[in-house]
Short mmCIF file of C-alpha atoms and ligand atoms in Angstrom, two decimals:
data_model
loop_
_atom_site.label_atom_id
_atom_site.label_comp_id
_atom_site.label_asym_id
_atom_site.label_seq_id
_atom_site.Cartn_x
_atom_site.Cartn_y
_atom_site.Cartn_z
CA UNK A 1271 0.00 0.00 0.00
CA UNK A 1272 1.31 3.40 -0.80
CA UNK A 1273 -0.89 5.44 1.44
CA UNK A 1274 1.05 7.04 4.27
CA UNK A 1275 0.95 9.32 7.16
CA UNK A 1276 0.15 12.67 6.54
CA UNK A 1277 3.21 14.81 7.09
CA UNK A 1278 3.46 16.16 10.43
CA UNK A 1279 1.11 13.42 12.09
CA UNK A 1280 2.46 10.17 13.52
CA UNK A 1281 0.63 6.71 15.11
CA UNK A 1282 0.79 5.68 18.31
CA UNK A 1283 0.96 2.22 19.21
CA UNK A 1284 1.85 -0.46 21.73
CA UNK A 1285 4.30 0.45 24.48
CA UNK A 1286 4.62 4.20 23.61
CA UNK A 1287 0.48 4.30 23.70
CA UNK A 1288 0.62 2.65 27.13
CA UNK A 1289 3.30 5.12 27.68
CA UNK A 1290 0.76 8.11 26.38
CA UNK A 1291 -1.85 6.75 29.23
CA UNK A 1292 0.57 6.11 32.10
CA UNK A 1293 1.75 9.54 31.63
CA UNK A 1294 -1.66 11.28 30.92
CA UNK A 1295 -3.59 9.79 34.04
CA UNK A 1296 -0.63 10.43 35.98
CA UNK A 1297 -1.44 14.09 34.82
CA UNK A 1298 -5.12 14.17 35.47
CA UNK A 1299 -4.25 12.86 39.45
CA UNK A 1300 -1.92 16.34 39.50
CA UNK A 1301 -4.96 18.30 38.54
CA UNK A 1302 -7.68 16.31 40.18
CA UNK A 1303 -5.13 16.97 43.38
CA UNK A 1304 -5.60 20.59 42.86
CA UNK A 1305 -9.13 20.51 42.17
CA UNK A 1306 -9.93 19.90 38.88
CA UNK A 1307 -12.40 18.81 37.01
CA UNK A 1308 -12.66 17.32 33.47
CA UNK A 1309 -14.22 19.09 30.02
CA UNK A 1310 -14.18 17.86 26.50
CA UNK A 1311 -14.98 19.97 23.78
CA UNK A 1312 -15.12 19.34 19.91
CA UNK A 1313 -12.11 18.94 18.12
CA UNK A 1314 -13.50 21.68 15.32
CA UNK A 1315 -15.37 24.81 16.29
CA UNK A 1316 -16.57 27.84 14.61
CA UNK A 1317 -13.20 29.34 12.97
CA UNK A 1318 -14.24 32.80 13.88
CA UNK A 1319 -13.79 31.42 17.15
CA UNK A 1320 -10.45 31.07 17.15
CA UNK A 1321 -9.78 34.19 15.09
CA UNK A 1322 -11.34 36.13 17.97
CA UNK A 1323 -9.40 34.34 20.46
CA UNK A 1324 -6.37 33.06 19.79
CA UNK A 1325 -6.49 36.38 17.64
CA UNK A 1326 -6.47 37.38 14.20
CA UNK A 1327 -2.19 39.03 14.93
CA UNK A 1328 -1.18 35.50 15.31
CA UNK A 1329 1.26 33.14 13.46
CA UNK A 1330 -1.45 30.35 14.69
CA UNK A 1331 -4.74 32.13 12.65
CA UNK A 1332 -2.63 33.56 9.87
CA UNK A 1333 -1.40 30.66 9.18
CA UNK A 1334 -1.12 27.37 11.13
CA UNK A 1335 -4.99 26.75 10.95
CA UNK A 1336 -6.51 24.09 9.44
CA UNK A 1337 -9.79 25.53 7.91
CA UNK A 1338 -12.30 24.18 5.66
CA UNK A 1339 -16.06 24.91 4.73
CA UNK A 1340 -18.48 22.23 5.49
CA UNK A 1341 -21.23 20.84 3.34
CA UNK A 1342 -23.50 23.47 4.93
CA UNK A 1343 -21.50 26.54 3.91
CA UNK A 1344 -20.07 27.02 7.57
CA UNK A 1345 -16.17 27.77 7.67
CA UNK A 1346 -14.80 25.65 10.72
CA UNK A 1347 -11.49 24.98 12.25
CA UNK A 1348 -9.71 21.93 13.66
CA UNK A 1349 -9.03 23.60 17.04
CA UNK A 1350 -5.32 24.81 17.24
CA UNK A 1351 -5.39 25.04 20.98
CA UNK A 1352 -8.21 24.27 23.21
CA UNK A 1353 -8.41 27.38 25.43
CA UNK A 1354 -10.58 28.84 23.41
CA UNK A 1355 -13.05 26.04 23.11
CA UNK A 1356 -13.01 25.67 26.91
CA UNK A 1357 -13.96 29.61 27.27
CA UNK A 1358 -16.60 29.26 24.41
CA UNK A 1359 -18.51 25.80 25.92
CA UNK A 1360 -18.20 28.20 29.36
CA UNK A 1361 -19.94 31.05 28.18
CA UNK A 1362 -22.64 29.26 25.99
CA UNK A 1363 -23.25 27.08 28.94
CA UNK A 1364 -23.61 30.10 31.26
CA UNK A 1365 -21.08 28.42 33.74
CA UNK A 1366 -19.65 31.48 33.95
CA UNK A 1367 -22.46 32.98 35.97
CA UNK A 1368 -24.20 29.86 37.70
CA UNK A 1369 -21.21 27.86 38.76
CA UNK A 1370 -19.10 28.75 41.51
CA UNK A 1371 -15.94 30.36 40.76
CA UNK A 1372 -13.31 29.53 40.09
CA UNK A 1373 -14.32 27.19 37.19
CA UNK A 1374 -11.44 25.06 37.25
CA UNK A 1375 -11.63 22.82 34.22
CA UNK A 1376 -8.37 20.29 32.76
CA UNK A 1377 -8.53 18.38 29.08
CA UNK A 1378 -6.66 16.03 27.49
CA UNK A 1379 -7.08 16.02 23.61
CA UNK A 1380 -5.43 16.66 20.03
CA UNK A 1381 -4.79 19.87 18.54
CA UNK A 1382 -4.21 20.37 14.96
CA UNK A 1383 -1.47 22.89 13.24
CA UNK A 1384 0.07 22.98 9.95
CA UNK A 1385 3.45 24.18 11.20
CA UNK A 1386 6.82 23.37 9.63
CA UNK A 1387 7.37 19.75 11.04
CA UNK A 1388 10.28 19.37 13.27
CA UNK A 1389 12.25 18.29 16.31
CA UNK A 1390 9.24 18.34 18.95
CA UNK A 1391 6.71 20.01 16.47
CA UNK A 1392 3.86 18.07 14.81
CA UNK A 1393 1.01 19.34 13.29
CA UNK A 1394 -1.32 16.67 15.10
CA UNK A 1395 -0.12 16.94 18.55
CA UNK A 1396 -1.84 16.54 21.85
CA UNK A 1397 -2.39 18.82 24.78
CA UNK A 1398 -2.81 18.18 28.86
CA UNK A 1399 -4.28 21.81 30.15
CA UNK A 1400 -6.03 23.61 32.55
CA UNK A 1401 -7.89 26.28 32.89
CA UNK A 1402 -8.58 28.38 36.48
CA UNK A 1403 -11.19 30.61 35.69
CA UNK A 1404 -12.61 33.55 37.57
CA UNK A 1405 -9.60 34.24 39.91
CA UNK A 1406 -8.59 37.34 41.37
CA UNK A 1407 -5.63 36.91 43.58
CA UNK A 1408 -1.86 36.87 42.04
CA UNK A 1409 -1.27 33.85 43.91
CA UNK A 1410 -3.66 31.47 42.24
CA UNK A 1411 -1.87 32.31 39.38
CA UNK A 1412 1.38 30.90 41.53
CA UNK A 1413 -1.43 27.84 42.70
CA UNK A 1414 -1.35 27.24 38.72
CA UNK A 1415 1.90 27.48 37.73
CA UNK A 1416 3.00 25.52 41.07
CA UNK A 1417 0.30 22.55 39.76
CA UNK A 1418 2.65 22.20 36.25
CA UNK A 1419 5.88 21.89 37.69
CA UNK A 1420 4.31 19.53 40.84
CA UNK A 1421 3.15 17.40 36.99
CA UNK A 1422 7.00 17.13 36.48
CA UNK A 1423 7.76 16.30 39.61
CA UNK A 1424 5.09 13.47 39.17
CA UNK A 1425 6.93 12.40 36.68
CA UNK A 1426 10.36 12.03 38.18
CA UNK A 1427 11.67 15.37 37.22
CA UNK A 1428 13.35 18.13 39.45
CA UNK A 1429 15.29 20.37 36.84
CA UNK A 1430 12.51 22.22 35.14
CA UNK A 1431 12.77 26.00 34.58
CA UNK A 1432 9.93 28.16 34.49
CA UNK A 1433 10.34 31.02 32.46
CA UNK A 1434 8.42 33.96 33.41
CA UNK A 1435 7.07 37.58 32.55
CA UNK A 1436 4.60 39.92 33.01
CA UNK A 1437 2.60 41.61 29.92
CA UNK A 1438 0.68 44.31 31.91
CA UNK A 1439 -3.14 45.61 31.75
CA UNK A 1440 -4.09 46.74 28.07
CA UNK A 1441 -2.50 49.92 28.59
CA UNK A 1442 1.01 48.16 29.31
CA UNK A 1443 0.66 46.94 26.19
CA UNK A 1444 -0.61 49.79 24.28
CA UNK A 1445 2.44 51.82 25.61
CA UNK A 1446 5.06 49.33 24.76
CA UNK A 1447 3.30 48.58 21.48
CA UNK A 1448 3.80 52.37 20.33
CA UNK A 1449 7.31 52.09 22.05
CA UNK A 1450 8.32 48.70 19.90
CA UNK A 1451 7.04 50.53 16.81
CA UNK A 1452 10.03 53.52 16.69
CA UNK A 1453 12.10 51.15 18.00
CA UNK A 1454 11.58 48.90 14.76
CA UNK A 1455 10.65 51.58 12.12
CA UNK A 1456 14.38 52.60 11.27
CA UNK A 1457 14.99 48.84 10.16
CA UNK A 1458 12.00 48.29 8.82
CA UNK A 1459 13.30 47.85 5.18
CA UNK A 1460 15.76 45.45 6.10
CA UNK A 1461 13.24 43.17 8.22
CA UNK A 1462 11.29 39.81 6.42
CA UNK A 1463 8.02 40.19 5.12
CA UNK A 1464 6.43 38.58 8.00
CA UNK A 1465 7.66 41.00 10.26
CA UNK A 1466 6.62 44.15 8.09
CA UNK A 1467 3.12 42.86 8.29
CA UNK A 1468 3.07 42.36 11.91
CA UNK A 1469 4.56 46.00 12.62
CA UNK A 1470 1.28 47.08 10.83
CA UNK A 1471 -0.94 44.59 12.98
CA UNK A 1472 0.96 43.74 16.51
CA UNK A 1473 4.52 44.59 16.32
CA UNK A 1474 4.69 42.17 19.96
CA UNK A 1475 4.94 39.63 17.23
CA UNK A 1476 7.88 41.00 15.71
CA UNK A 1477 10.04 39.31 19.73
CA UNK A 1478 8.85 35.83 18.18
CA UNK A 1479 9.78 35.78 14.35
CA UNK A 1480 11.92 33.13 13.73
CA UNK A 1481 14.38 34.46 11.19
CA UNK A 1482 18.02 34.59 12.68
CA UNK A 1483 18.43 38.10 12.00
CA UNK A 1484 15.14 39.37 13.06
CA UNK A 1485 16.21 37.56 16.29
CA UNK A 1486 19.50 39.35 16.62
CA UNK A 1487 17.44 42.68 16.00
CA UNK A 1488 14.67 41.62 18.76
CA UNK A 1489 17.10 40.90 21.34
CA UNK A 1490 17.83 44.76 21.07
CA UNK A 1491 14.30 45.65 21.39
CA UNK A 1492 13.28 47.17 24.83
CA UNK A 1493 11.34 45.49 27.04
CA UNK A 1494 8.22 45.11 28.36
CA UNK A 1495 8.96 45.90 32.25
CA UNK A 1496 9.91 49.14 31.20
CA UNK A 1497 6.45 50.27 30.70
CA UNK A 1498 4.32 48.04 33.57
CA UNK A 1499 1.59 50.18 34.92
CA UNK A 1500 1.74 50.26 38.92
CA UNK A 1501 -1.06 48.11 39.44
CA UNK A 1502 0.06 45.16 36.79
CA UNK A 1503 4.14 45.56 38.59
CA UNK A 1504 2.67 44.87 42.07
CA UNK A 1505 0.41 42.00 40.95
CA UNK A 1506 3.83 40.55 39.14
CA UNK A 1507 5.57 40.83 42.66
CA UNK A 1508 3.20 39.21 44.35
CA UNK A 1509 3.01 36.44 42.11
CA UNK A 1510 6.69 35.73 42.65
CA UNK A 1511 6.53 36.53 45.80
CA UNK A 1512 4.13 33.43 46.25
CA UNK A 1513 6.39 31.39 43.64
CA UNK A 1514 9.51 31.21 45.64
CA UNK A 1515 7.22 30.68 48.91
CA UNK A 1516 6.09 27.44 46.96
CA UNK A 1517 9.57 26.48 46.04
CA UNK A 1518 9.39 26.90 42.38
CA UNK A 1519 12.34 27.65 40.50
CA UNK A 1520 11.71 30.88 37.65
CA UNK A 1521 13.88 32.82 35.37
CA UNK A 1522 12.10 35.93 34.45
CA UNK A 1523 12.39 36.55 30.45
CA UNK A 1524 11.52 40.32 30.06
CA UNK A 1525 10.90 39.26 25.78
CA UNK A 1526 8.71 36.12 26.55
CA UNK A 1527 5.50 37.28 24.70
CA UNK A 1528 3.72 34.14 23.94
CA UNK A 1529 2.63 33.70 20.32
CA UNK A 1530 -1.38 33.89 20.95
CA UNK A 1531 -3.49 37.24 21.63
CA UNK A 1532 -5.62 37.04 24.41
CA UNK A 1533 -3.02 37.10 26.98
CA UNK A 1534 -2.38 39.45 29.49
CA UNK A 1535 -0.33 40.35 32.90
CA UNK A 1536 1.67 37.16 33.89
CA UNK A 1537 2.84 34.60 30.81
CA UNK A 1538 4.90 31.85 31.77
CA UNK A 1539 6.79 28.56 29.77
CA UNK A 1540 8.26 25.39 30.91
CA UNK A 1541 11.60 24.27 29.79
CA UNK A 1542 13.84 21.63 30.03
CA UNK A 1543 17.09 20.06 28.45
CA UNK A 1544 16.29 16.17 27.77
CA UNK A 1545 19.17 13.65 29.10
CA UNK A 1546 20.27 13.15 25.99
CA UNK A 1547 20.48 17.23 25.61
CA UNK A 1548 18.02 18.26 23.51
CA UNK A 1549 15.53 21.17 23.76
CA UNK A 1550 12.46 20.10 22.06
CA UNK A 1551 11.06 23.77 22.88
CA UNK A 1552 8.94 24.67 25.28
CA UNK A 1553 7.12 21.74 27.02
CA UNK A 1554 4.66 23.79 28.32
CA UNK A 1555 3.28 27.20 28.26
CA UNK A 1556 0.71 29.31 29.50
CA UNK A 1557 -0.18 32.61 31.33
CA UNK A 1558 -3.25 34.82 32.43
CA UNK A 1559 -6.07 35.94 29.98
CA UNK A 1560 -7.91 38.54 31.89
CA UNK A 1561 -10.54 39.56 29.04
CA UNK A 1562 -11.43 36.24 27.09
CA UNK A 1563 -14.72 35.43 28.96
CA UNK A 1564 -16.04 38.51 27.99
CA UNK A 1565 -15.00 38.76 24.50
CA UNK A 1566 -16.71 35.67 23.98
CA UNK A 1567 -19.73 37.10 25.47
CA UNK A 1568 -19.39 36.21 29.14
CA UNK A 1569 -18.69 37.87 32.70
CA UNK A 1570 -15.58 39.65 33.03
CA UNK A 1571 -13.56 36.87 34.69
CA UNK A 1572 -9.86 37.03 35.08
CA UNK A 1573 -8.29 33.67 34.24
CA UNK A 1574 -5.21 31.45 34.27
CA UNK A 1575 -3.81 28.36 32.39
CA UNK A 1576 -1.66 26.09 31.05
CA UNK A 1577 -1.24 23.22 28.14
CA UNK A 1578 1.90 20.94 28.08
CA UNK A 1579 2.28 19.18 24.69
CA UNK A 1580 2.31 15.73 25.28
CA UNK A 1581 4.62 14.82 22.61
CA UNK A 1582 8.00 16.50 23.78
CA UNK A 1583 6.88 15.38 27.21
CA UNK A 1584 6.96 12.10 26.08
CA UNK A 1585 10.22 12.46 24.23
CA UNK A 1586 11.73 13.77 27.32
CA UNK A 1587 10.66 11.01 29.11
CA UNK A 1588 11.80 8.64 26.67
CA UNK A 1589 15.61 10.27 26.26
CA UNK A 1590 15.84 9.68 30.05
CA UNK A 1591 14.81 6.18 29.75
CA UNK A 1592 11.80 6.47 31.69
CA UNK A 1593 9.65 4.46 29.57
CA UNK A 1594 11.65 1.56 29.03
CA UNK A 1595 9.75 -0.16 31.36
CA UNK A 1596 6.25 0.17 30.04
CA UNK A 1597 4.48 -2.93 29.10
CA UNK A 1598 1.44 -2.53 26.73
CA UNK A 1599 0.33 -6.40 27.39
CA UNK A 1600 -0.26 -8.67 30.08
CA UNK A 1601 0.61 -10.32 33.72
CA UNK A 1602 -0.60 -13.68 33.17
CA UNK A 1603 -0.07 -16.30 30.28
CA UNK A 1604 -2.44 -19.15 30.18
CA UNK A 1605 -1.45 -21.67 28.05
CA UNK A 1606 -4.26 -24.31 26.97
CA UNK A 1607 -1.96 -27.43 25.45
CA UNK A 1608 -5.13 -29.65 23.74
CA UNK A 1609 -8.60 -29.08 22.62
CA UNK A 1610 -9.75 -30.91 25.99
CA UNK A 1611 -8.17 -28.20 28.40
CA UNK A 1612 -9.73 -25.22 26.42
CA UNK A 1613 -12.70 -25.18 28.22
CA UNK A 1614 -11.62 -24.99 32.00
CA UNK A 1615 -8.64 -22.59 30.22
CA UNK A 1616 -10.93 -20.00 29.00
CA UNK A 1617 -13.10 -20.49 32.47
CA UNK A 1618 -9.71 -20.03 34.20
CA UNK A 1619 -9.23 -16.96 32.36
CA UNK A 1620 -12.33 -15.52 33.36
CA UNK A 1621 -11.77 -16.39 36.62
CA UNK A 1622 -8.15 -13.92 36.42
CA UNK A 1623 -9.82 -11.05 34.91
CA UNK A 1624 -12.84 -10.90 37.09
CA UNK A 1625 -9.76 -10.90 39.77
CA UNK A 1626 -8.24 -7.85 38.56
CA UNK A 1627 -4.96 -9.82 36.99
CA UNK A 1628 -3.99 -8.68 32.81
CA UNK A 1629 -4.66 -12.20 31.55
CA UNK A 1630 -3.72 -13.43 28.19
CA UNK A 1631 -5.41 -16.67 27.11
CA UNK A 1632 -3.69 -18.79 24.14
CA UNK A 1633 -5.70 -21.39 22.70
CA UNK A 1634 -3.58 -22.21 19.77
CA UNK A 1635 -2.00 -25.76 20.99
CA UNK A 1636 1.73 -24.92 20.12
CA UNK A 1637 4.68 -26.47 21.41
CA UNK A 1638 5.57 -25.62 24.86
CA UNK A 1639 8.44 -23.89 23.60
CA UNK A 1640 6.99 -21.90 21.23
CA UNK A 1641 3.74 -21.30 23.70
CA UNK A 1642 6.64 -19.84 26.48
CA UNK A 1643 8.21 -17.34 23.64
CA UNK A 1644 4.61 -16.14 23.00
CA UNK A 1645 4.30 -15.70 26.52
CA UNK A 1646 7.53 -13.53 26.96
CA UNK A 1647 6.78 -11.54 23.77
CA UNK A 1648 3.38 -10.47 25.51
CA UNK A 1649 5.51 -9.11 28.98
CA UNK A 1650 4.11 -11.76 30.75
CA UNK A 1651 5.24 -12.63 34.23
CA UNK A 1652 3.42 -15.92 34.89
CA UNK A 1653 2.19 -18.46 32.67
CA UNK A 1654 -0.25 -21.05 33.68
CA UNK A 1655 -0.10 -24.35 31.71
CA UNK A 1656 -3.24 -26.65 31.46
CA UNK A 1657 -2.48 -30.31 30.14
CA UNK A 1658 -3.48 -33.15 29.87
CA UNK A 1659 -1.47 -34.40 33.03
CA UNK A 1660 -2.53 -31.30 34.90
CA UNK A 1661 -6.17 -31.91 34.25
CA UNK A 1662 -6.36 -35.32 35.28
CA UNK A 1663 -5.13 -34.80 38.83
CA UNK A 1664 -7.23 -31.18 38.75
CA UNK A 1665 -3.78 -29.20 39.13
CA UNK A 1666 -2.62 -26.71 36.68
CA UNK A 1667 1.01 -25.53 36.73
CA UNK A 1668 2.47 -22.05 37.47
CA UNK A 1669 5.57 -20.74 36.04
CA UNK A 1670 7.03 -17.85 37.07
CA UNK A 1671 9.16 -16.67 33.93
CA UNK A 1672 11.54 -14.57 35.14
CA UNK A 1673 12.66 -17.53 37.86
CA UNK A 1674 11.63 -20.24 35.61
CA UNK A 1675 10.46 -22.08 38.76
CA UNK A 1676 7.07 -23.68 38.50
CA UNK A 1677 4.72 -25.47 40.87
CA UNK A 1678 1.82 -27.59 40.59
CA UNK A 1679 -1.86 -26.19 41.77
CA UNK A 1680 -5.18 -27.17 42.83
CA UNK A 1681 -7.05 -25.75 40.59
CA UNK A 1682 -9.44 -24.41 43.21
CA UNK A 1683 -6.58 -22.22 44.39
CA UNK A 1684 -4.92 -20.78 41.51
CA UNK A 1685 -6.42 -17.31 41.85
CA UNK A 1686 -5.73 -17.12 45.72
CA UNK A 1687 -1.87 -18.17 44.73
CA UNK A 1688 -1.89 -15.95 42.42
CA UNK A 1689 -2.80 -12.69 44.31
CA UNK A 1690 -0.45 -14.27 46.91
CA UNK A 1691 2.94 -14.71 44.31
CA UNK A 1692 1.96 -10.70 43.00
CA UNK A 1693 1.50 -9.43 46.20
CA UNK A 1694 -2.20 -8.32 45.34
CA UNK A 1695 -4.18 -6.05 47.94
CA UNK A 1696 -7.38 -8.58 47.25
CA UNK A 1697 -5.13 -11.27 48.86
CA UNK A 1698 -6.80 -10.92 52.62
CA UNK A 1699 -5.85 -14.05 54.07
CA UNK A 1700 -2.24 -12.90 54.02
CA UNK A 1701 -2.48 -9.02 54.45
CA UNK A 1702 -4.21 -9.88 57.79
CA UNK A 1703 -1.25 -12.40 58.91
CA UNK A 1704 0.90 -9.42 57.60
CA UNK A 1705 0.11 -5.92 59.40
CA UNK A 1706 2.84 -4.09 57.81
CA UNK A 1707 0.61 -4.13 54.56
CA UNK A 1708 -2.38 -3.45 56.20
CA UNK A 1709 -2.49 0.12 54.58
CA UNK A 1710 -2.38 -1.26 51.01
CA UNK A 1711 -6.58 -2.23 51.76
P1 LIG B 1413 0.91 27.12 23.25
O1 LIG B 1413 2.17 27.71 23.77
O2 LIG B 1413 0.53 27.53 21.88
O3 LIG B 1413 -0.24 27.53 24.27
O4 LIG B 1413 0.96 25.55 23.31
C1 LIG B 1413 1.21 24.90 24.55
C2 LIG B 1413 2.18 23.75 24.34
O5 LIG B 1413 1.72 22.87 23.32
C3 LIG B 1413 3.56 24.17 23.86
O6 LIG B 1413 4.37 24.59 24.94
C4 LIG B 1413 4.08 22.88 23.24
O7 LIG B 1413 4.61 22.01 24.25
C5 LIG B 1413 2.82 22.26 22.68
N1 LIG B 1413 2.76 22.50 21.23
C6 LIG B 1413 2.33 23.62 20.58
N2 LIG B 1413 2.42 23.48 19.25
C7 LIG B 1413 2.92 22.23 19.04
C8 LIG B 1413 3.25 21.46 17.87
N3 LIG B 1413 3.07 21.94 16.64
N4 LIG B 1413 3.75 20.21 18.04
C9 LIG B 1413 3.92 19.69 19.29
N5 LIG B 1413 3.63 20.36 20.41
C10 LIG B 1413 3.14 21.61 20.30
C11 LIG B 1413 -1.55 27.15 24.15
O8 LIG B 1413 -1.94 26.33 23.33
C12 LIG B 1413 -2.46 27.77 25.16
N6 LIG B 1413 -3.85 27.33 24.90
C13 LIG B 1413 -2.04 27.40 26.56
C14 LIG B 1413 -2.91 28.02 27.58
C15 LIG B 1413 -3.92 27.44 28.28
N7 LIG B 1413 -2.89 29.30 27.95
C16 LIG B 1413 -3.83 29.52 28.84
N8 LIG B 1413 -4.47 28.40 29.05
#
């Protein structure tokens, strides 16, 4: 077949899927810890949507977004990022003035963008986020950030850097916007395309263009702190104020303007090196968006979040060896050697799963040998072999595979071994002889 991937999307399979779900319910406990709960949205919405949103200035609408027109006429987008989605599903389902605030809402999902595919950048890619909406007090937007580096920590890592800046009230912005403008008109001529457009439309785009020596020319630019209004320079104190009171490490990055519109006051990205060395980018990012509800039609709600991208999470995990471990199949082999022994082998089987064990049943009738190889291809610890021996004194016989000792069984106690030999909490009998695992009921 000649049909293949489409560029900038990739399938996930076997151990790296169970690697996807290990890591995302590890994420959902972090945010269930700090009081989240879940919201799924579609994965296309209204395009207009996004363009008032994410905002019409940025790289993402102008030109990462996959749009189309359905059969009804409407033009719809595959959602780029789901903040927007979250805020929309909010507003139309009048959370925002019914529910008690905050609305504190995490997703897991894809997101869809037709960037230039490279290292860490797909353009199918999927997001963990959360959203804390209808805050007021600088240090829930310290709780927030606080929850995404606690995630890494979850995860086994220590070294993360959170990069950090403030972006001011609108008038911040305005000021600095005017202020970037003469700073950028005498090169003007000599500056890409891109970059003449967004002078015209938001010259804060001009800090993120990508073209080496547009970057030399941006790291000249003057900053944003220069030009914080009292109110938005206090709120930024007190918000890292309550950072270092929570123990989490931040570099402040005074030209860390985050590529989509709608934020404002503090934005914030998490970064780390992999083992190996590489920066796939930032793994996540995020900041406060203090007008969104309302543009969309809601209360005025100030608001904080976050998305990690789940794919240079995983590579980071994976460059660290992390997920060598991960086994996508099962705990327990059981091996059926004739068509007589199916029978109680598929009963046996049933018995296993309704007891909580992974349980692989293979009623194939192979050799022993090739049976046992089958076994260790599918992770499993334990096989049980049924034969015709076994069956006729009602015993079946455990192997342990990584010990290669085995033992013969009642078959009436199988299960209860079992949950003994794996240490299993539904094991009573022993945990009561035991009380050192007593707190594993
Ligand atoms: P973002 O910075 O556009 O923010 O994306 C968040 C994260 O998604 C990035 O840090 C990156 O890890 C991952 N990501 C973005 N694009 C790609 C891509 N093409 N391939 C792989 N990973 C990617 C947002 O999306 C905001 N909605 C975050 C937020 C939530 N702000 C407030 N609440």
């Amino acid at each position: 077949m000649d049909i293949k991937l489409p560029k900038g999307t990739k399938d996930i399979f076997l151990a790296e899927a169970e690697a996807y779900e290990q890591v995302e319910s590890a994420l959902i406990n972090v945010a269930k810890l700090f009081s989240y709960a879940a919201i799924r949205t579609p994965i296309f919405e209204h395009t207009e949507l996004f363009t008032r949103s994410v905002g019409d200035s940025s790289d993402i609408v102008r030109k990462e977004m996959y749009t189309f027109t359905d059969k009804g006429d409407r033009s719809l987008s595959l959602r780029p990022e789901m903040t927007a989605g979250v805020i929309r599903s909010i507003v139309e389902n009048k959370l925002d003035v019914t529910a008690d605030l905050p609305i504190k809402l995490y997703y897991v999902g894809p997101a869809f963008r037709y960037e230039r595919p490279q290292l860490g950048r797909y353009r199918q890619f999927h997001q963990f986020g959360v959203e804390n909406i209808g805050i007021s007090s600088p240090y829930s937007v310290a709780e927030t950030i606080s929850l995404g580096v606690t995630a890494f920590t979850v995860m086994g890592f220590k070294q993360v850097t959170v990069k950090l800046n403030s972006l001011g009230d609108a008038s911040t912005r305005d000021a600095y916007r005017t202020a970037l403008k003469s700073f950028y008109e005498p090169h003007l001529p000599n500056l890409c395309p891109d970059c003449r457009q967004r002078f015209q439309i938001n010259p804060l785009r001009m800090l993120d263009c990508k073209v080496p020596a547009d970057q030399t020319l941006a790291k000249k630019a003057p900053h944003i702190t220069a030009f914080l209004s009292k109110e938005s320079q206090s709120y930024y104190a007190q918000v890292k104020t309550a950072l270092k009171e929570l123990n989490v490490a931040y570099t402040e990055d005074p030209q860390l303007v985050r590529g989509l519109d709608y934020y404002a006051d503090c934005v914030f990205e998490f970064h780390m090196l992999s083992d190996k060395g590489l920066n796939y980018g930032a793994l996540g990012a995020g900041g406060q968006y203090n007008n969104l509800v309302k543009e969309l039609g809601g209360q005025p709600l100030k608001s904080v979040g976050f998305a990690f991208g789940l794919e240079r999470l995983m590579a980071v995990l994976a460059d660290s060896g992390r997920l060598d471990n991960v086994k996508p199949f099962t705990d327990i082999y059981i091996i059926s050697m004739m068509p007589e022994t199916d029978l109680y082998a598929l009963k046996l089987s049933h018995n296993f799963r309704h007891s909580n064990f992974k349980t692989e049943l293979n009623l194939e009738h192979k050799s022993m040998k090739a049976s046992i190889k089958s076994a260790l291809k599918k992770d499993a610890i334990y096989a049980v072999i049924i034969g015709d021996q076994e069956m006729k004194v009602n015993q079946v016989t455990i192997k342990n595979l990584q010990t290669q000792e085995q033992q013969l069984v009642p078959v009436n106690e199988v299960v209860h071994l079992m949950q003994h030999l794996t240490n299993q909490p539904g094991h009573h009998h022993h945990d009561e002889e035991a009380p050192d695992h007593g707190h594993k009921e």
